[in-house]
mmCIF file of C-alpha atoms and ligand atoms in Angstrom:
data_model
loop_
_atom_site.group_PDB
_atom_site.id
_atom_site.type_symbol
_atom_site.label_atom_id
_atom_site.label_comp_id
_atom_site.label_asym_id
_atom_site.label_seq_id
_atom_site.Cartn_x
_atom_site.Cartn_y
_atom_site.Cartn_z
ATOM 1 C CA MET A 201 -60.715 -152.732 -94.126
ATOM 2 C CA ARG A 202 -64.721 -149.816 -93.961
ATOM 3 C CA LYS A 203 -65.971 -153.111 -91.176
ATOM 4 C CA ALA A 204 -62.727 -152.605 -89.280
ATOM 5 C CA CYS A 205 -63.037 -149.339 -89.004
ATOM 6 C CA ILE A 206 -66.418 -149.201 -88.286
ATOM 7 C CA SER A 207 -65.721 -152.009 -85.391
ATOM 8 C CA ALA A 208 -63.196 -149.538 -83.988
ATOM 9 C CA LEU A 209 -64.993 -146.043 -83.866
ATOM 10 C CA ALA A 210 -67.708 -148.861 -82.602
ATOM 11 C CA ALA A 211 -65.929 -149.978 -79.572
ATOM 12 C CA VAL A 212 -64.189 -146.384 -78.920
ATOM 13 C CA ALA A 213 -67.814 -145.144 -78.544
ATOM 14 C CA PHE A 214 -68.955 -148.099 -76.778
ATOM 15 C CA THR A 215 -66.468 -147.388 -73.777
ATOM 16 C CA ALA A 216 -67.271 -143.540 -73.911
ATOM 17 C CA ALA A 217 -71.147 -144.582 -73.913
ATOM 18 C CA SER A 218 -70.976 -146.847 -70.616
ATOM 19 C CA CYS A 219 -69.999 -143.513 -68.699
ATOM 20 C CA VAL A 220 -73.203 -141.956 -69.188
ATOM 21 C CA GLY A 221 -73.837 -142.362 -65.285
ATOM 22 C CA PRO A 222 -73.923 -144.560 -62.136
ATOM 23 C CA GLN A 223 -75.633 -147.773 -61.989
ATOM 24 C CA SER A 224 -75.633 -149.650 -58.547
ATOM 25 C CA ALA A 225 -78.349 -151.139 -56.280
ATOM 26 C CA LEU A 226 -76.148 -150.058 -53.510
ATOM 27 C CA ASP A 227 -75.619 -146.322 -54.225
ATOM 28 C CA PRO A 228 -79.558 -145.391 -54.180
ATOM 29 C CA GLN A 229 -80.280 -141.640 -55.241
ATOM 30 C CA GLY A 230 -83.832 -142.121 -54.350
ATOM 31 C CA PRO A 231 -86.340 -143.166 -51.641
ATOM 32 C CA ASN A 232 -87.228 -146.623 -54.023
ATOM 33 C CA ALA A 233 -83.646 -147.400 -54.289
ATOM 34 C CA ALA A 234 -82.910 -147.048 -50.568
ATOM 35 C CA SER A 235 -85.310 -149.245 -49.649
ATOM 36 C CA LEU A 236 -83.985 -151.748 -51.396
ATOM 37 C CA ALA A 237 -80.222 -151.275 -50.520
ATOM 38 C CA TRP A 238 -81.435 -151.002 -47.481
ATOM 39 C CA LEU A 239 -83.043 -154.979 -47.917
ATOM 40 C CA ILE A 240 -79.864 -155.625 -49.470
ATOM 41 C CA TRP A 241 -77.637 -155.058 -46.507
ATOM 42 C CA PHE A 242 -80.126 -156.565 -43.826
ATOM 43 C CA PHE A 243 -80.673 -159.831 -45.873
ATOM 44 C CA THR A 244 -76.727 -159.860 -46.098
ATOM 45 C CA ALA A 245 -76.019 -158.713 -42.259
ATOM 46 C CA ILE A 246 -78.852 -161.309 -41.146
ATOM 47 C CA CYS A 247 -77.986 -164.066 -43.671
ATOM 48 C CA GLY A 248 -73.952 -163.744 -42.655
ATOM 49 C CA ALA A 249 -74.674 -164.020 -38.731
ATOM 50 C CA VAL A 250 -76.796 -167.441 -39.505
ATOM 51 C CA TRP A 251 -73.579 -168.255 -41.574
ATOM 52 C CA LEU A 252 -71.467 -167.204 -38.696
ATOM 53 C CA LEU A 253 -73.336 -169.262 -35.967
ATOM 54 C CA VAL A 254 -73.491 -172.324 -38.244
ATOM 55 C CA MET A 255 -69.704 -172.554 -38.732
ATOM 56 C CA LEU A 256 -68.860 -171.564 -34.824
ATOM 57 C CA THR A 257 -71.129 -174.092 -33.983
ATOM 58 C CA LEU A 258 -69.968 -177.191 -35.962
ATOM 59 C CA GLY A 259 -66.102 -175.977 -35.209
ATOM 60 C CA VAL A 260 -66.955 -176.465 -31.706
ATOM 61 C CA ALA A 261 -68.747 -179.848 -32.300
ATOM 62 C CA LEU A 262 -65.623 -181.057 -33.971
ATOM 63 C CA TRP A 263 -63.399 -179.642 -31.305
ATOM 64 C CA ARG A 264 -64.795 -181.369 -28.762
ATOM 65 C CA ARG A 265 -66.083 -184.759 -30.299
ATOM 66 C CA ARG A 266 -61.692 -185.017 -31.215
ATOM 67 C CA GLY A 267 -59.927 -187.850 -30.369
ATOM 68 C CA LEU A 268 -63.441 -189.731 -29.696
ATOM 69 C CA ALA A 269 -63.706 -192.520 -33.127
ATOM 70 C CA SER A 270 -64.485 -195.787 -31.694
ATOM 71 C CA GLN A 271 -62.518 -198.479 -31.661
ATOM 72 C CA PRO A 272 -63.392 -202.232 -32.829
ATOM 73 C CA GLY A 273 -64.785 -203.902 -29.430
ATOM 74 C CA ASP A 274 -65.683 -200.815 -28.243
ATOM 75 C CA PRO A 275 -69.958 -201.545 -26.557
ATOM 76 C CA PRO A 276 -72.428 -199.472 -28.591
ATOM 77 C CA LEU A 277 -73.364 -196.221 -27.538
ATOM 78 C CA ALA A 278 -75.754 -195.548 -24.769
ATOM 79 C CA PRO A 279 -77.963 -192.450 -25.480
ATOM 80 C CA GLU A 280 -78.082 -190.442 -21.527
ATOM 81 C CA PRO A 281 -81.030 -188.590 -21.224
ATOM 82 C CA ARG A 282 -79.426 -185.180 -19.984
ATOM 83 C CA ALA A 283 -77.678 -184.762 -23.154
ATOM 84 C CA GLU A 284 -80.262 -185.678 -25.137
ATOM 85 C CA ARG A 285 -82.359 -183.569 -23.603
ATOM 86 C CA ARG A 286 -80.276 -180.489 -24.343
ATOM 87 C CA LYS A 287 -79.875 -181.446 -27.767
ATOM 88 C CA LYS A 288 -83.615 -181.282 -28.257
ATOM 89 C CA THR A 289 -83.473 -177.931 -26.508
ATOM 90 C CA VAL A 290 -80.779 -176.572 -28.919
ATOM 91 C CA VAL A 291 -82.329 -178.342 -31.750
ATOM 92 C CA LEU A 292 -85.824 -176.258 -31.329
ATOM 93 C CA ALA A 293 -84.270 -172.771 -30.745
ATOM 94 C CA ALA A 294 -82.858 -173.399 -33.777
ATOM 95 C CA LEU A 295 -86.228 -174.523 -35.573
ATOM 96 C CA ALA A 296 -88.141 -171.982 -33.860
ATOM 97 C CA ALA A 297 -85.349 -168.921 -35.063
ATOM 98 C CA THR A 298 -85.450 -170.379 -38.374
ATOM 99 C CA ILE A 299 -89.289 -169.860 -38.864
ATOM 100 C CA VAL A 300 -88.852 -166.574 -37.418
ATOM 101 C CA ILE A 301 -85.744 -165.035 -39.689
ATOM 102 C CA ILE A 302 -87.810 -166.785 -42.385
ATOM 103 C CA THR A 303 -90.888 -165.192 -41.793
ATOM 104 C CA VAL A 304 -89.450 -161.715 -41.108
ATOM 105 C CA LEU A 305 -87.223 -161.638 -44.603
ATOM 106 C CA THR A 306 -90.551 -162.802 -46.182
ATOM 107 C CA SER A 307 -92.441 -159.781 -44.458
ATOM 108 C CA LEU A 308 -89.965 -157.260 -45.606
ATOM 109 C CA SER A 309 -89.100 -158.229 -48.647
ATOM 110 C CA PHE A 310 -93.019 -158.255 -49.276
ATOM 111 C CA VAL A 311 -93.586 -154.908 -48.330
ATOM 112 C CA ALA A 312 -90.285 -153.401 -50.472
ATOM 113 C CA THR A 313 -91.746 -154.996 -53.440
ATOM 114 C CA ARG A 314 -95.107 -153.471 -52.918
ATOM 115 C CA SER A 315 -93.529 -150.131 -52.728
ATOM 116 C CA LEU A 316 -91.802 -150.272 -55.511
ATOM 117 C CA SER A 317 -95.886 -149.846 -57.084
ATOM 118 C CA GLU A 318 -97.461 -147.521 -55.066
ATOM 119 C CA GLY A 319 -98.483 -144.662 -56.084
ATOM 120 C CA ARG A 320 -97.906 -141.270 -54.149
ATOM 121 C CA GLY A 321 -98.378 -137.644 -54.564
ATOM 122 C CA ASP A 322 -99.242 -136.793 -58.252
ATOM 123 C CA PRO A 323 -97.315 -138.583 -60.153
ATOM 124 C CA LEU A 324 -95.397 -137.832 -64.137
ATOM 125 C CA VAL A 325 -97.011 -140.909 -66.189
ATOM 126 C CA ILE A 326 -94.437 -142.417 -68.898
ATOM 127 C CA ARG A 327 -95.393 -145.184 -70.520
ATOM 128 C CA LEU A 328 -92.476 -147.437 -71.602
ATOM 129 C CA ARG A 329 -92.621 -150.105 -74.164
ATOM 130 C CA GLY A 330 -89.959 -152.465 -74.936
ATOM 131 C CA TYR A 331 -88.945 -153.912 -78.269
ATOM 132 C CA GLN A 332 -85.928 -156.331 -79.450
ATOM 133 C CA TRP A 333 -83.493 -154.731 -78.694
ATOM 134 C CA TRP A 334 -84.528 -150.656 -78.258
ATOM 135 C CA TRP A 335 -87.375 -148.346 -75.520
ATOM 136 C CA GLU A 336 -89.683 -146.591 -76.521
ATOM 137 C CA VAL A 337 -91.098 -143.535 -74.024
ATOM 138 C CA THR A 338 -94.643 -141.910 -74.346
ATOM 139 C CA TYR A 339 -95.172 -138.914 -72.472
ATOM 140 C CA THR A 340 -98.499 -138.153 -71.705
ATOM 141 C CA ALA A 341 -98.306 -135.540 -69.007
ATOM 142 C CA GLY A 342 -101.908 -135.288 -68.107
ATOM 143 C CA SER A 343 -103.016 -133.678 -71.104
ATOM 144 C CA PRO A 344 -103.389 -134.557 -74.429
ATOM 145 C CA ASP A 345 -101.499 -131.556 -76.384
ATOM 146 C CA ARG A 346 -98.525 -132.634 -73.994
ATOM 147 C CA PHE A 347 -98.615 -136.247 -75.516
ATOM 148 C CA MET A 348 -95.127 -136.816 -76.672
ATOM 149 C CA ILE A 349 -92.839 -139.543 -78.278
ATOM 150 C CA SER A 350 -89.245 -140.648 -77.834
ATOM 151 C CA ALA A 351 -86.623 -143.580 -77.241
ATOM 152 C CA ASN A 352 -84.036 -145.131 -75.435
ATOM 153 C CA GLU A 353 -84.250 -142.183 -72.861
ATOM 154 C CA ILE A 354 -86.344 -140.848 -69.897
ATOM 155 C CA ARG A 355 -86.081 -137.110 -68.468
ATOM 156 C CA VAL A 356 -87.890 -136.958 -64.901
ATOM 157 C CA PRO A 357 -88.562 -133.809 -63.362
ATOM 158 C CA VAL A 358 -86.258 -134.362 -59.301
ATOM 159 C CA GLY A 359 -88.391 -134.314 -56.397
ATOM 160 C CA ARG A 360 -91.597 -135.943 -58.532
ATOM 161 C CA PRO A 361 -92.670 -139.414 -58.436
ATOM 162 C CA VAL A 362 -92.491 -140.763 -61.521
ATOM 163 C CA ARG A 363 -95.476 -143.910 -62.489
ATOM 164 C CA LEU A 364 -94.216 -146.126 -65.550
ATOM 165 C CA GLU A 365 -96.706 -148.154 -67.505
ATOM 166 C CA LEU A 366 -94.773 -151.168 -68.621
ATOM 167 C CA SER A 367 -95.091 -152.649 -71.746
ATOM 168 C CA SER A 368 -94.071 -155.333 -74.168
ATOM 169 C CA GLY A 369 -94.200 -155.250 -78.309
ATOM 170 C CA ASP A 370 -92.756 -158.422 -78.733
ATOM 171 C CA VAL A 371 -90.636 -160.363 -76.336
ATOM 172 C CA ILE A 372 -90.712 -160.024 -72.274
ATOM 173 C CA HIS A 373 -88.373 -157.880 -71.136
ATOM 174 C CA SER A 374 -87.522 -155.879 -67.895
ATOM 175 C CA PHE A 375 -86.637 -152.335 -66.630
ATOM 176 C CA TRP A 376 -84.037 -151.967 -64.251
ATOM 177 C CA VAL A 377 -82.307 -148.808 -63.073
ATOM 178 C CA PRO A 378 -80.400 -149.654 -60.072
ATOM 179 C CA SER A 379 -79.681 -146.450 -58.929
ATOM 180 C CA LEU A 380 -84.075 -144.983 -58.580
ATOM 181 C CA ALA A 381 -85.797 -148.135 -58.539
ATOM 182 C CA GLY A 382 -86.067 -152.029 -58.723
ATOM 183 C CA LYS A 383 -86.636 -154.370 -61.422
ATOM 184 C CA GLN A 384 -89.858 -154.591 -62.961
ATOM 185 C CA ASP A 385 -90.818 -156.884 -66.147
ATOM 186 C CA LEU A 386 -92.430 -155.797 -69.453
ATOM 187 C CA ILE A 387 -94.909 -158.481 -70.931
ATOM 188 C CA PRO A 388 -96.755 -158.482 -73.813
ATOM 189 C CA GLY A 389 -100.496 -158.182 -73.265
ATOM 190 C CA ARG A 390 -99.914 -156.816 -69.621
ATOM 191 C CA GLU A 391 -99.513 -153.462 -68.391
ATOM 192 C CA ASN A 392 -96.812 -153.620 -64.801
ATOM 193 C CA ILE A 393 -96.532 -150.639 -63.015
ATOM 194 C CA LEU A 394 -93.297 -149.115 -61.174
ATOM 195 C CA THR A 395 -93.097 -146.017 -59.566
ATOM 196 C CA PHE A 396 -89.870 -144.407 -58.456
ATOM 197 C CA THR A 397 -88.700 -140.182 -57.450
ATOM 198 C CA ALA A 398 -85.245 -139.222 -58.711
ATOM 199 C CA GLU A 399 -83.594 -137.263 -55.244
ATOM 200 C CA ARG A 400 -81.188 -135.375 -56.836
ATOM 201 C CA PRO A 401 -80.309 -134.030 -60.568
ATOM 202 C CA GLY A 402 -78.234 -136.880 -62.688
ATOM 203 C CA SER A 403 -77.859 -139.336 -65.226
ATOM 204 C CA TYR A 404 -78.355 -142.959 -64.001
ATOM 205 C CA ARG A 405 -77.343 -145.992 -66.720
ATOM 206 C CA ALA A 406 -80.727 -148.725 -66.904
ATOM 207 C CA GLN A 407 -80.577 -152.010 -68.551
ATOM 208 C CA CYS A 408 -82.763 -154.465 -69.799
ATOM 209 C CA ALA A 409 -82.960 -157.283 -66.938
ATOM 210 C CA GLU A 410 -84.410 -160.384 -68.784
ATOM 211 C CA PHE A 411 -82.553 -162.207 -71.541
ATOM 212 C CA CYS A 412 -84.671 -161.032 -74.240
ATOM 213 C CA GLY A 413 -82.284 -161.995 -77.647
ATOM 214 C CA MET A 414 -79.075 -161.349 -79.360
ATOM 215 C CA GLN A 415 -78.569 -157.755 -78.372
ATOM 216 C CA HIS A 416 -80.387 -157.877 -74.712
ATOM 217 C CA ALA A 417 -76.901 -156.362 -73.338
ATOM 218 C CA ARG A 418 -77.116 -153.751 -75.586
ATOM 219 C CA MET A 419 -80.910 -152.524 -74.575
ATOM 220 C CA ALA A 420 -79.941 -149.880 -71.882
ATOM 221 C CA MET A 421 -80.539 -146.636 -71.305
ATOM 222 C CA VAL A 422 -79.890 -143.772 -69.863
ATOM 223 C CA VAL A 423 -82.732 -141.915 -66.577
ATOM 224 C CA VAL A 424 -81.899 -138.319 -66.638
ATOM 225 C CA ALA A 425 -83.162 -136.339 -63.749
ATOM 226 C CA LEU A 426 -83.454 -132.796 -64.065
ATOM 227 C CA PRO A 427 -84.526 -129.703 -61.826
ATOM 228 C CA PRO A 428 -88.014 -128.992 -62.349
ATOM 229 C CA GLU A 429 -87.612 -126.056 -64.355
ATOM 230 C CA GLU A 430 -85.848 -127.297 -66.583
ATOM 231 C CA PHE A 431 -87.651 -130.367 -67.400
ATOM 232 C CA GLU A 432 -90.544 -128.364 -68.059
ATOM 233 C CA SER A 433 -88.271 -126.528 -70.664
ATOM 234 C CA TRP A 434 -86.603 -129.347 -72.312
ATOM 235 C CA LEU A 435 -90.587 -131.294 -72.206
ATOM 236 C CA ASP A 436 -91.372 -127.802 -74.308
ATOM 237 C CA GLY A 437 -88.310 -128.282 -76.626
ATOM 238 C CA GLN A 438 -89.492 -132.480 -76.815
ATOM 239 C CA LEU A 439 -92.861 -131.412 -78.476
ATOM 240 C CA ARG A 440 -92.003 -129.398 -81.462
ATOM 241 C CA GLU A 441 -91.821 -130.701 -84.300
ATOM 242 C CA ALA A 442 -88.273 -131.271 -85.717
ATOM 243 C CA ALA A 443 -85.700 -128.362 -86.410
ATOM 244 C CA SER A 444 -85.565 -127.340 -89.926
ATOM 245 C CA PRO A 445 -81.692 -128.423 -91.474
ATOM 246 C CA ALA A 446 -79.840 -125.049 -90.944
ATOM 247 C CA THR A 447 -77.250 -125.550 -94.269
ATOM 248 C CA GLU A 448 -77.330 -127.219 -97.717
ATOM 249 C CA GLU A 449 -76.084 -130.632 -96.393
ATOM 250 C CA GLU A 450 -78.400 -130.738 -93.413
ATOM 251 C CA ALA A 451 -81.356 -130.052 -95.901
ATOM 252 C CA ALA A 452 -79.625 -132.737 -98.452
ATOM 253 C CA GLY A 453 -79.742 -135.055 -95.201
ATOM 254 C CA ARG A 454 -83.465 -134.583 -94.779
ATOM 255 C CA GLU A 455 -83.898 -135.332 -98.247
ATOM 256 C CA VAL A 456 -82.390 -138.721 -97.706
ATOM 257 C CA ALA A 457 -83.761 -139.197 -94.746
ATOM 258 C CA THR A 458 -87.550 -138.609 -95.743
ATOM 259 C CA SER A 459 -87.385 -140.221 -99.147
ATOM 260 C CA LYS A 460 -84.884 -143.137 -98.167
ATOM 261 C CA ALA A 461 -86.345 -146.419 -96.912
ATOM 262 C CA CYS A 462 -85.027 -144.326 -93.414
ATOM 263 C CA ALA A 463 -88.600 -142.884 -93.548
ATOM 264 C CA ALA A 464 -90.626 -146.405 -93.281
ATOM 265 C CA CYS A 465 -89.626 -147.296 -90.349
ATOM 266 C CA HIS A 466 -88.972 -143.713 -88.173
ATOM 267 C CA ALA A 467 -90.841 -141.055 -87.420
ATOM 268 C CA ILE A 468 -89.266 -137.317 -87.675
ATOM 269 C CA ARG A 469 -92.214 -135.342 -86.464
ATOM 270 C CA GLY A 470 -92.449 -132.551 -89.417
ATOM 271 C CA THR A 471 -91.556 -133.878 -92.101
ATOM 272 C CA ARG A 472 -92.847 -136.918 -93.952
ATOM 273 C CA ALA A 473 -91.248 -139.698 -92.614
ATOM 274 C CA ASN A 474 -94.276 -140.865 -90.319
ATOM 275 C CA GLY A 475 -92.760 -144.894 -89.541
ATOM 276 C CA THR A 476 -93.078 -146.384 -86.606
ATOM 277 C CA VAL A 477 -91.421 -149.842 -86.718
ATOM 278 C CA GLY A 478 -88.163 -147.838 -85.083
ATOM 279 C CA PRO A 479 -87.200 -145.329 -82.438
ATOM 280 C CA ASP A 480 -88.881 -141.754 -83.288
ATOM 281 C CA LEU A 481 -85.641 -139.560 -83.990
ATOM 282 C CA THR A 482 -87.116 -135.930 -84.250
ATOM 283 C CA HIS A 483 -85.043 -134.959 -81.404
ATOM 284 C CA VAL A 484 -82.409 -137.871 -81.506
ATOM 285 C CA ALA A 485 -79.185 -135.530 -81.381
ATOM 286 C CA SER A 486 -81.136 -134.469 -77.890
ATOM 287 C CA ARG A 487 -80.976 -138.002 -76.361
ATOM 288 C CA GLN A 488 -77.093 -138.720 -75.763
ATOM 289 C CA THR A 489 -76.525 -141.958 -76.808
ATOM 290 C CA ILE A 490 -78.282 -144.132 -79.616
ATOM 291 C CA ALA A 491 -78.727 -147.807 -80.414
ATOM 292 C CA ALA A 492 -80.016 -147.927 -76.861
ATOM 293 C CA GLY A 493 -76.996 -147.173 -75.179
ATOM 294 C CA THR A 494 -74.828 -148.509 -77.859
ATOM 295 C CA LEU A 495 -73.118 -145.343 -78.821
ATOM 296 C CA PRO A 496 -72.740 -141.847 -77.766
ATOM 297 C CA THR A 497 -74.678 -139.427 -79.635
ATOM 298 C CA THR A 498 -72.291 -137.628 -82.133
ATOM 299 C CA ARG A 499 -72.153 -137.312 -85.676
ATOM 300 C CA GLY A 500 -69.302 -139.663 -86.416
ATOM 301 C CA ALA A 501 -70.908 -142.297 -84.258
ATOM 302 C CA LEU A 502 -74.255 -141.648 -86.284
ATOM 303 C CA ALA A 503 -72.492 -141.901 -89.629
ATOM 304 C CA ALA A 504 -71.461 -145.357 -88.153
ATOM 305 C CA TRP A 505 -74.075 -147.002 -86.900
ATOM 306 C CA ILE A 506 -76.084 -145.844 -90.335
ATOM 307 C CA ALA A 507 -73.467 -146.859 -92.511
ATOM 308 C CA ASP A 508 -73.207 -150.363 -90.794
ATOM 309 C CA PRO A 509 -75.695 -151.320 -88.007
ATOM 310 C CA GLN A 510 -75.389 -154.561 -88.306
ATOM 311 C CA THR A 511 -71.578 -155.143 -87.516
ATOM 312 C CA ILE A 512 -72.167 -152.388 -84.530
ATOM 313 C CA LYS A 513 -75.384 -154.524 -83.312
ATOM 314 C CA PRO A 514 -75.765 -157.594 -85.002
ATOM 315 C CA GLY A 515 -79.562 -158.836 -85.483
ATOM 316 C CA SER A 516 -80.481 -155.160 -84.431
ATOM 317 C CA LYS A 517 -83.897 -154.720 -86.924
ATOM 318 C CA MET A 518 -81.974 -152.200 -88.121
ATOM 319 C CA PRO A 519 -81.099 -153.185 -92.025
ATOM 320 C CA MET A 520 -77.962 -151.290 -93.643
ATOM 321 C CA VAL A 521 -79.272 -148.723 -96.212
ATOM 322 C CA PRO A 522 -77.230 -148.376 -99.160
ATOM 323 C CA LEU A 523 -76.291 -144.847 -99.655
ATOM 324 C CA SER A 524 -73.200 -142.777 -101.162
ATOM 325 C CA ALA A 525 -70.411 -141.388 -99.417
ATOM 326 C CA ASP A 526 -72.206 -138.186 -99.618
ATOM 327 C CA GLU A 527 -75.440 -139.082 -98.591
ATOM 328 C CA LEU A 528 -74.182 -140.903 -95.439
ATOM 329 C CA ARG A 529 -72.228 -137.534 -94.778
ATOM 330 C CA ALA A 530 -75.294 -135.443 -95.168
ATOM 331 C CA VAL A 531 -77.429 -137.695 -93.306
ATOM 332 C CA SER A 532 -75.436 -137.753 -90.694
ATOM 333 C CA ALA A 533 -75.012 -134.056 -90.595
ATOM 334 C CA TYR A 534 -79.141 -134.383 -90.336
ATOM 335 C CA MET A 535 -79.269 -136.422 -87.820
ATOM 336 C CA ALA A 536 -76.467 -134.501 -85.631
ATOM 337 C CA SER A 537 -78.703 -131.291 -86.028
ATOM 338 C CA LEU A 538 -81.748 -132.772 -84.218
ATOM 339 C CA LYS A 539 -81.718 -131.966 -80.902
HETATM 340 CU CU1 CUA B 802 -84.339 -156.656 -73.677
HETATM 341 CU CU2 CUA B 802 -82.684 -157.613 -72.138
#
């Protein structure tokens, strides 16, 4: 019964979480995504035109040869020098066109791909590290006192180039936020670069685009583009330690979170929880989703997730920590207060 309730709750929550924002390479919201969208349409137009031409030629050839099937006893076909010359010209022209088209498409694709990792202006540097199945986000912001670790959500200022330094802590993942940029792999032992600029404020859904195990499909996140002043004040808030409990229930929740197994894997800055295995929870309630885009950040979803992560995201590294009903209520209240 309990499991069924959690599953039902998760299903409703999952539907809600999937509405975080657009996720379409054909709806670009920045120059990098726009150049890729242009490339997609250009490829489609050229390949469509080639296909049409081939079909048309085939149709004409079949039409002209209709009723010309050879009968037993017919003399063997002799080549006609003029027709042969014409055919040779057509084949050579088609060959030349093929070489030109392939060269143009390859060059355009090369230029567009290279622009994905090119630095422009003064970029905001964010380190993104992939784990099965969540994202660690580290803001360096150019100075040690602006260093901050978060998870499963990236916030960026509108109009400023963002330079993502991508790496992985386990297997190969791939970061893809189609409305803003192309796809780039996160590879263990290697750093890849992806740059993008958001032109408009908004929330854009991102997704792991490389099969990385059982919960690959639930390795998503949100990229939120904010006006620059709003971004700075958000970052100021994120640099602060976790909010102190405002109620007795939240205080009890903090006690549970920092004394039980939670603290071994998660960090909550300003408390004795300093684990680094799982996402940093200092400001978990300020993020739009939990469990890497699986559930919206509501107190109910937090409680469901903590109560039974293996039902909501089977195979996830988060174990079920046995808690009493009171402890679960308290810890979910505390988590929901960590704005
Ligand atoms: Cu990470 Cu798929």
